[in-house]
Coordinates of C-alpha atoms and ligand atoms in Angstrom, one line a residue:
X1 CA -71.7 44.9 80.1
X2 CA -72.1 41.9 82.3
X3 CA -74.6 39.1 81.7
X4 CA -75.5 36.3 84.2
X5 CA -76.9 33.0 82.9
X6 CA -78.7 31.6 85.9
X7 CA -80.1 28.3 87.0
X8 CA -78.8 26.2 84.0
X9 CA -76.9 23.0 83.7
X10 CA -73.4 23.7 82.4
X11 CA -72.4 21.0 79.9
X12 CA -68.9 20.6 78.8
X13 CA -67.2 17.6 77.0
X14 CA -65.8 16.5 80.3
X15 CA -68.3 17.7 82.9
X16 CA -71.9 18.3 83.7
X17 CA -72.6 20.8 86.6
X18 CA -75.4 22.9 88.0
X19 CA -73.8 26.4 87.8
X20 CA -74.3 30.0 86.8
X21 CA -72.2 31.6 84.1
X22 CA -71.1 35.2 84.3
X23 CA -70.1 37.0 81.1
X24 CA -68.1 40.1 81.1
X25 CA -67.9 41.7 77.7
X26 CA -66.7 39.1 75.3
X27 CA -65.4 36.7 77.8
X28 CA -66.6 34.2 80.4
X29 CA -65.6 35.6 83.8
X30 CA -66.9 33.0 86.2
X31 CA -68.7 29.6 86.3
X32 CA -70.0 28.9 89.8
X33 CA -73.0 28.0 91.8
X34 CA -75.3 30.8 93.0
X35 CA -73.6 33.9 91.5
X36 CA -75.6 36.9 92.9
X37 CA -77.6 38.7 90.3
X38 CA -76.2 42.1 91.4
X39 CA -76.5 44.6 88.5
X40 CA -76.0 42.0 85.8
X41 CA -78.4 41.4 82.9
X42 CA -80.0 38.1 83.8
X43 CA -80.9 35.3 81.5
X44 CA -82.9 32.5 83.0
X45 CA -81.6 29.1 82.0
X46 CA -83.9 26.9 84.0
X47 CA -84.3 23.5 82.3
X48 CA -81.7 24.5 79.7
X49 CA -78.3 23.2 79.0
X50 CA -75.5 25.8 78.9
X51 CA -72.9 24.5 76.5
X52 CA -70.1 25.9 74.3
X53 CA -71.4 27.2 71.0
X54 CA -71.1 24.7 68.1
X55 CA -68.1 24.8 65.8
X56 CA -68.6 23.7 62.2
X57 CA -65.2 23.1 60.7
X58 CA -66.4 22.4 57.2
X59 CA -68.5 25.0 55.3
X60 CA -68.5 26.5 51.8
X61 CA -70.0 29.9 51.8
X62 CA -70.1 32.1 48.7
X63 CA -68.1 29.4 46.8
X64 CA -67.9 29.3 43.0
X65 CA -68.5 25.7 41.8
X66 CA -69.8 24.1 38.6
X67 CA -70.7 27.4 36.9
X68 CA -72.5 28.9 39.8
X69 CA -71.9 30.1 43.4
X70 CA -73.1 28.5 46.6
X71 CA -76.4 30.0 47.7
X72 CA -75.4 31.2 51.2
X73 CA -73.0 34.1 51.5
X74 CA -71.2 34.9 54.7
X75 CA -74.3 36.8 56.0
X76 CA -77.0 34.2 55.4
X77 CA -74.7 31.3 56.1
X78 CA -73.4 32.5 59.5
X79 CA -76.9 33.7 60.4
X80 CA -78.2 30.2 59.8
X81 CA -75.3 28.7 61.7
X82 CA -76.1 30.9 64.7
X83 CA -79.8 30.0 64.6
X84 CA -78.7 26.4 64.7
X85 CA -76.5 27.0 67.7
X86 CA -73.1 27.3 66.0
X87 CA -70.9 30.2 66.9
X88 CA -67.7 29.5 64.8
X89 CA -67.3 28.2 61.3
X90 CA -64.2 27.3 59.4
X91 CA -64.7 27.9 55.7
X92 CA -62.5 26.9 52.8
X93 CA -60.5 29.4 50.7
X94 CA -59.8 27.8 47.4
X95 CA -56.5 28.5 45.6
X96 CA -57.1 28.7 41.9
X97 CA -54.5 27.0 39.7
X98 CA -51.9 29.5 38.4
X99 CA -52.7 31.8 41.3
X100 CA -51.2 32.2 44.8
X101 CA -52.7 31.2 48.1
X102 CA -52.3 34.8 49.2
X103 CA -54.7 35.8 46.4
X104 CA -57.2 33.2 47.6
X105 CA -56.9 34.4 51.2
X106 CA -57.6 38.0 50.1
X107 CA -60.6 36.9 48.0
X108 CA -62.2 35.0 50.9
X109 CA -61.4 37.6 53.5
X110 CA -63.3 40.1 51.2
X111 CA -66.2 37.7 50.9
X112 CA -66.5 37.7 54.7
X113 CA -65.9 41.4 55.3
X114 CA -68.9 43.1 57.0
X115 CA -71.0 39.9 56.6
X116 CA -70.0 37.4 59.3
X117 CA -72.4 37.3 62.2
X118 CA -70.2 34.9 64.2
X119 CA -66.5 34.2 64.3
X120 CA -65.0 32.4 61.3
X121 CA -61.7 31.0 60.2
X122 CA -60.4 29.5 57.0
X123 CA -58.6 26.4 55.7
X124 CA -56.5 26.9 52.6
X125 CA -57.3 24.4 49.7
X126 CA -53.9 24.0 48.0
X127 CA -54.1 23.2 44.3
X128 CA -50.8 24.5 42.9
X129 CA -47.3 25.1 44.2
X130 CA -46.0 26.7 41.0
X131 CA -43.2 25.5 38.7
X132 CA -40.8 23.3 40.6
X133 CA -42.9 23.8 43.7
X134 CA -41.3 27.2 44.0
X135 CA -44.2 28.6 46.0
X136 CA -44.0 26.0 48.8
X137 CA -43.0 28.7 51.3
X138 CA -46.6 30.1 51.0
X139 CA -47.6 27.3 53.3
X140 CA -45.4 28.9 56.0
X141 CA -47.0 32.3 55.3
X142 CA -50.5 30.8 55.7
X143 CA -49.6 29.3 59.0
X144 CA -48.3 32.7 60.1
X145 CA -51.6 34.2 59.1
X146 CA -53.4 31.9 61.4
X147 CA -54.3 29.3 58.8
X148 CA -52.6 26.1 59.9
X149 CA -54.7 23.6 57.9
X150 CA -54.4 22.7 54.3
X151 CA -57.1 21.0 52.2
X152 CA -56.0 18.6 49.5
X153 CA -58.4 17.1 46.9
X154 CA -57.9 13.6 45.6
X155 CA -61.1 14.1 43.5
X156 CA -62.1 16.5 40.7
X157 CA -59.1 15.9 38.3
X158 CA -59.6 18.9 36.0
X159 CA -60.2 21.5 38.7
X160 CA -58.9 20.7 42.2
X161 CA -57.2 17.3 42.2
X162 CA -53.5 17.2 43.0
X163 CA -51.3 14.1 42.4
X164 CA -49.7 12.0 45.1
X165 CA -46.3 13.7 44.6
X166 CA -47.7 17.1 45.3
X167 CA -49.7 15.7 48.2
X168 CA -46.5 14.3 49.7
X169 CA -44.7 17.6 49.2
X170 CA -47.4 19.6 51.0
X171 CA -47.6 17.0 53.8
X172 CA -43.8 17.1 54.4
X173 CA -43.9 20.9 54.8
X174 CA -47.1 20.7 56.8
X175 CA -45.4 18.3 59.2
X176 CA -42.5 20.7 59.7
X177 CA -45.0 23.5 60.4
X178 CA -47.2 21.4 62.7
X179 CA -50.1 22.1 60.3
X180 CA -52.9 19.7 59.6
X181 CA -53.7 18.3 56.2
X182 CA -57.4 17.9 55.4
X183 CA -58.2 15.3 52.7
X184 CA -61.1 15.0 50.3
X185 CA -60.5 11.3 49.9
X186 CA -62.0 9.9 46.6
X187 CA -60.1 8.4 43.7
X188 CA -60.9 11.1 41.2
X189 CA -59.3 9.5 38.2
X190 CA -61.3 6.3 38.5
X191 CA -64.5 8.1 39.3
X192 CA -64.2 10.3 36.2
X193 CA -64.0 7.3 34.0
X194 CA -67.0 5.6 35.7
X195 CA -69.0 8.9 35.3
X196 CA -68.2 9.0 31.5
X197 CA -69.3 5.4 31.2
X198 CA -72.7 6.1 32.8
X199 CA -73.3 9.2 30.7
X200 CA -72.3 7.2 27.5
X201 CA -75.1 4.7 28.4
X202 CA -77.6 7.5 28.8
X203 CA -77.7 7.1 32.6
X204 CA -77.9 10.8 33.3
X205 CA -80.3 11.0 36.4
X206 CA -79.1 12.1 39.9
X207 CA -79.2 8.5 41.1
X208 CA -76.2 7.7 38.9
X209 CA -74.2 10.4 40.5
X210 CA -74.3 8.3 43.7
X211 CA -73.6 5.0 41.8
X212 CA -70.6 6.5 40.0
X213 CA -68.7 7.2 43.2
X214 CA -68.0 3.9 44.9
X215 CA -67.4 3.5 48.6
X216 CA -64.2 1.7 47.5
X217 CA -63.1 4.9 45.6
X218 CA -63.3 6.6 49.0
X219 CA -61.8 3.9 51.0
X220 CA -58.8 3.5 48.6
X221 CA -58.1 7.2 48.8
X222 CA -58.5 7.3 52.5
X223 CA -55.9 4.6 52.9
X224 CA -53.6 6.2 50.4
X225 CA -53.8 9.6 52.0
X226 CA -53.1 8.2 55.4
X227 CA -50.1 6.2 54.1
X228 CA -48.6 9.2 52.3
X229 CA -49.1 11.2 55.5
X230 CA -47.3 8.6 57.5
X231 CA -44.4 8.7 55.0
X232 CA -44.3 12.5 55.3
X233 CA -44.6 12.4 59.1
X234 CA -47.8 14.6 58.9
X235 CA -51.1 14.7 60.8
X236 CA -54.0 14.0 58.5
X237 CA -57.8 14.7 58.8
X238 CA -60.2 13.0 56.5
X239 CA -63.2 15.2 55.7
X240 CA -66.7 13.9 55.2
X241 CA -66.0 10.2 55.8
X242 CA -69.2 8.5 54.6
X243 CA -69.0 4.8 54.6
X244 CA -67.9 1.6 56.5
X245 CA -65.1 0.7 54.0
X246 CA -63.4 4.1 54.5
X247 CA -63.9 3.8 58.3
X248 CA -62.0 0.5 58.2
X249 CA -59.0 2.3 56.6
X250 CA -59.2 4.9 59.4
X251 CA -59.5 2.2 62.0
X252 CA -56.4 0.4 60.9
X253 CA -54.4 3.6 60.9
X254 CA -55.5 4.5 64.4
X255 CA -54.8 1.0 65.7
X256 CA -51.3 1.5 64.4
X257 CA -51.1 4.8 66.3
X258 CA -50.9 7.0 63.3
X259 CA -51.9 10.7 63.5
X260 CA -55.1 10.1 61.5
X261 CA -58.4 11.9 62.3
X262 CA -61.7 12.1 60.6
X263 CA -65.1 13.7 60.6
X264 CA -68.5 12.7 59.3
X265 CA -71.6 14.8 58.5
X266 CA -75.3 14.5 59.4
X267 CA -76.3 13.5 55.9
X268 CA -74.3 10.3 56.0
X269 CA -75.7 9.5 59.5
X270 CA -79.4 9.8 58.7
X271 CA -79.9 9.9 54.9
X272 CA -79.3 7.0 52.5
X273 CA -79.3 5.8 48.9
X274 CA -82.4 3.7 49.5
X275 CA -84.5 6.4 51.1
X276 CA -83.4 9.6 49.3
X277 CA -81.9 8.5 46.0
X278 CA -83.7 5.3 44.8
X279 CA -83.6 6.5 41.2
X280 CA -87.2 7.6 40.7
X281 CA -87.1 11.3 40.2
X282 CA -85.3 14.5 39.4
X283 CA -86.0 15.6 43.0
X284 CA -83.1 13.4 44.0
X285 CA -80.8 16.2 42.7
X286 CA -81.3 17.8 46.2
X287 CA -79.0 15.1 47.5
X288 CA -76.2 15.3 44.9
X289 CA -73.1 15.9 46.9
X290 CA -69.7 14.2 47.3
X291 CA -69.1 11.7 48.7
X292 CA -72.7 10.7 47.7
X293 CA -75.3 9.1 49.9
X294 CA -74.5 5.5 50.8
X295 CA -76.4 2.4 51.5
X296 CA -78.2 2.4 54.8
X297 CA -76.0 -0.3 56.2
X298 CA -73.2 2.3 56.6
X299 CA -75.1 4.4 59.1
X300 CA -74.7 2.1 62.2
X301 CA -70.9 1.8 61.9
X302 CA -70.6 5.6 61.5
X303 CA -72.7 6.2 64.7
X304 CA -70.6 3.5 66.5
X305 CA -67.4 5.3 65.5
X306 CA -68.8 8.6 66.9
X307 CA -69.6 6.9 70.1
X308 CA -66.2 5.2 70.4
X309 CA -64.3 8.4 69.5
X310 CA -62.8 7.0 66.4
X311 CA -64.6 9.7 64.4
X312 CA -63.7 13.0 66.1
X313 CA -66.0 15.6 64.7
X314 CA -69.4 16.1 63.1
X315 CA -69.3 18.9 60.5
X316 CA -71.8 19.8 57.8
X317 CA -69.9 20.3 54.5
X318 CA -72.6 22.9 54.0
X319 CA -72.5 23.8 50.3
X320 CA -76.0 25.0 49.4
X321 CA -77.5 25.3 46.0
X322 CA -81.1 26.2 45.2
X323 CA -83.1 23.4 43.6
X324 CA -85.1 25.7 41.3
X325 CA -82.3 27.4 39.4
X326 CA -79.0 25.9 40.4
X327 CA -79.4 22.2 40.8
X328 CA -81.2 22.4 37.5
X329 CA -78.0 23.1 35.6
X330 CA -77.6 19.3 35.6
X331 CA -81.1 18.3 34.5
X332 CA -79.8 16.5 31.5
X333 CA -76.5 15.3 33.0
X334 CA -75.9 14.5 36.7
X335 CA -72.2 15.5 36.4
X336 CA -73.3 19.1 35.8
X337 CA -75.5 19.2 39.0
X338 CA -73.7 21.6 41.4
X339 CA -72.4 19.3 44.2
X340 CA -73.4 20.1 47.7
X341 CA -76.2 20.3 50.2
X342 CA -77.4 22.7 52.8
X343 CA -77.0 21.7 56.5
X344 CA -75.3 24.4 58.5
X345 CA -78.5 25.2 60.4
X346 CA -79.6 21.7 61.3
X347 CA -76.3 20.0 62.4
X348 CA -77.0 20.1 66.1
X349 CA -80.7 19.2 65.9
X350 CA -79.9 16.1 63.9
X351 CA -76.9 15.1 66.1
X352 CA -78.9 15.6 69.3
X353 CA -82.1 14.0 68.2
X354 CA -80.7 10.9 66.4
X355 CA -77.5 10.7 68.6
X356 CA -78.4 11.7 72.1
X357 CA -82.2 11.2 72.2
X358 CA -81.7 7.7 70.8
X359 CA -79.1 6.9 73.5
X360 CA -76.1 6.4 71.1
X361 CA -74.3 9.4 72.4
X362 CA -74.1 11.1 75.9
X363 CA -74.7 14.8 76.1
X364 CA -71.0 15.3 76.9
X365 CA -70.1 13.3 73.8
X366 CA -72.4 15.6 71.8
X367 CA -70.4 18.6 73.1
X368 CA -67.1 16.9 72.2
X369 CA -68.2 16.2 68.6
X370 CA -69.9 19.5 68.0
X371 CA -67.5 21.9 69.7
X372 CA -64.8 20.7 72.0
X373 CA -62.9 18.4 69.6
X374 CA -63.2 20.9 66.7
X375 CA -61.7 23.6 69.0
X376 CA -58.8 21.3 70.1
X377 CA -58.0 19.7 66.8
X378 CA -58.1 23.0 64.8
X379 CA -56.1 25.1 67.3
X380 CA -58.8 27.4 68.9
X381 CA -58.0 27.4 72.6
X382 CA -60.4 30.2 73.4
X383 CA -63.4 28.2 72.0
X384 CA -65.0 24.8 72.8
X385 CA -65.7 25.1 76.5
X386 CA -67.7 26.9 79.2
X387 CA -64.9 28.1 81.5
X388 CA -63.4 31.3 82.9
X389 CA -61.3 33.0 80.3
X390 CA -62.9 31.4 77.3
X391 CA -64.7 33.4 74.7
X392 CA -68.4 33.8 75.7
X393 CA -69.6 31.7 72.8
X394 CA -72.5 30.1 74.6
X395 CA -75.4 28.0 73.5
X396 CA -78.5 27.6 75.7
X397 CA -80.0 24.4 74.4
X398 CA -83.6 23.4 75.2
X399 CA -83.6 19.6 75.2
X400 CA -87.4 19.5 75.4
X401 CA -88.1 21.8 72.5
X402 CA -90.0 20.1 69.7
X403 CA -89.1 21.5 66.3
X404 CA -90.2 20.7 62.7
X405 CA -87.4 21.2 60.2
X406 CA -88.7 22.9 57.0
X407 CA -87.4 25.2 54.3
X408 CA -90.4 27.4 54.9
X409 CA -89.0 28.8 58.1
X410 CA -85.2 28.1 57.8
X411 CA -82.6 30.8 57.7
X412 CA -80.5 29.2 55.0
X413 CA -80.9 30.8 51.5
X414 CA -81.9 27.5 49.8
X415 CA -85.3 26.7 48.6
X416 CA -85.3 23.2 50.1
X417 CA -84.1 21.4 53.2
X418 CA -82.5 17.9 53.2
X419 CA -84.6 17.0 56.3
X420 CA -87.9 18.6 55.2
X421 CA -90.7 17.8 57.6
X422 CA -88.6 15.9 60.1
X423 CA -89.6 16.4 63.7
X424 CA -86.8 16.7 66.2
X425 CA -86.7 17.2 70.0
X426 CA -83.9 19.6 71.2
X427 CA -83.2 23.0 69.8
X428 CA -81.1 26.1 70.3
X429 CA -83.0 28.7 72.4
X430 CA -80.5 31.5 73.1
X431 CA -77.0 31.9 71.5
X432 CA -74.2 34.2 72.5
X433 CA -71.2 35.0 70.2
X434 CA -68.3 36.6 72.2
X435 CA -70.8 37.9 74.7
X436 CA -73.3 39.4 72.1
X437 CA -76.6 37.6 72.1
X438 CA -77.2 36.7 68.5
X439 CA -80.2 34.4 68.9
X440 CA -83.1 35.0 71.4
X441 CA -85.9 32.5 71.7
X442 CA -84.7 30.8 68.5
X443 CA -84.9 34.1 66.6
X444 CA -81.8 35.7 65.0
X445 CA -81.0 39.1 66.6
X446 CA -77.3 39.4 65.6
X447 CA -75.6 41.5 63.0
X448 CA -73.1 41.1 60.2
X449 CA -70.5 43.3 61.6
X450 CA -69.9 41.2 64.7
X451 CA -68.0 38.1 63.5
X452 CA -64.2 38.3 63.4
X453 CA -61.5 36.3 61.6
X454 CA -60.0 33.9 64.0
X455 CA -56.3 33.2 63.8
X456 CA -55.7 29.6 64.7
X457 CA -52.7 27.9 66.3
X458 CA -50.6 25.2 64.5
X459 CA -50.8 22.1 66.7
X460 CA -50.7 19.2 64.2
X461 CA -54.3 18.5 64.8
X462 CA -53.8 18.3 68.6
X463 CA -51.0 15.8 68.3
X464 CA -48.2 18.4 68.8
Ligands
LIG1 ZN1 -66.5 20.3 51.4

């Protein structure tokens, strides 16, 4: 089947043109002015921007954590992503200690089977290389399976944290494989002590979660990860960078010409300790995630780093838990509140409204941060642009649409929204995933058998 998207403005990271887009099956066949309607199904894109579908490189669907499981599975999670204009997600498979990466891969592929409404890929979170690092070669196997990115945790000592030696070992091998190392950069050993000190003083409310995880704990780990990556010759990507101190560590590394990249997330750009977590109520558990919300003064430097290109990507770290029966696990103790917030559906609305409408970012920079750079850095050459030969992952964006964000109408499976009641201008109108229309007039019309596992290429984060 052929579909013609007519009369729109085609927006890529490096160009803006008035053009029609012809889709043949799953692929973009042509991008040109005045393509005849012929026998094609025609979609009118008058006053719409025709851009590559969003790519969210940081999600946690159906993930066990803190005695429960994240509230969105692959169906509800990818459905919400699509409604928000995202057509590819990269989720995290978590290797359990004492088990292989292969097992983790099979577990996560099974979670996604028959449930993904859009294409998905996986990063592998490495927690264990076995006695004497005897399982190091599993990294090679993961790259061969199309998983050329490894997540390493410097936080959560009793569950996920690895020591610096293991980090170095993984980075050395990753460098040889042109794989990318993703780092959760927080000094977990120090944080755990601070947490126990708060609890011992009876400071158990959600507010203290935020206070227990200093910006310096993140900045120190950011610097350490980048330094160890430099020693190993590896490319490194800092996930969910949240504050100005950590940004400084990244800035120094990039000035030195190191292969260091980072993302931030909408929550750090528009939510703050002062506004959302002032220490008044249990409601603040809705904003318990790591790194925590920071003081407002950190927001401007993050926006500035997006505008300058120092931060490469905006992802969500979508890790949803219901307020009613999941966040409540930590009612008496903030350290037992499941860590994470919902955001997969609202990423592009927030980035457009507060980034583009406010004049901080150009529309082309928006596409770079939301789609093109994720595709390039994470080795997905068929994604991230509107051009002949690319997958027909297409977002028709209505920059004039007024939208009120609310849990009452959202597609995510949580009972709250972090941006409840916020009014934004700019929203996804129609969305195509490999040629199949999955959203029409902002309503989901896709299906859970459509999304495919996407094998990615090892390219050292675009530096190879
Ligand atoms: Zn995460």
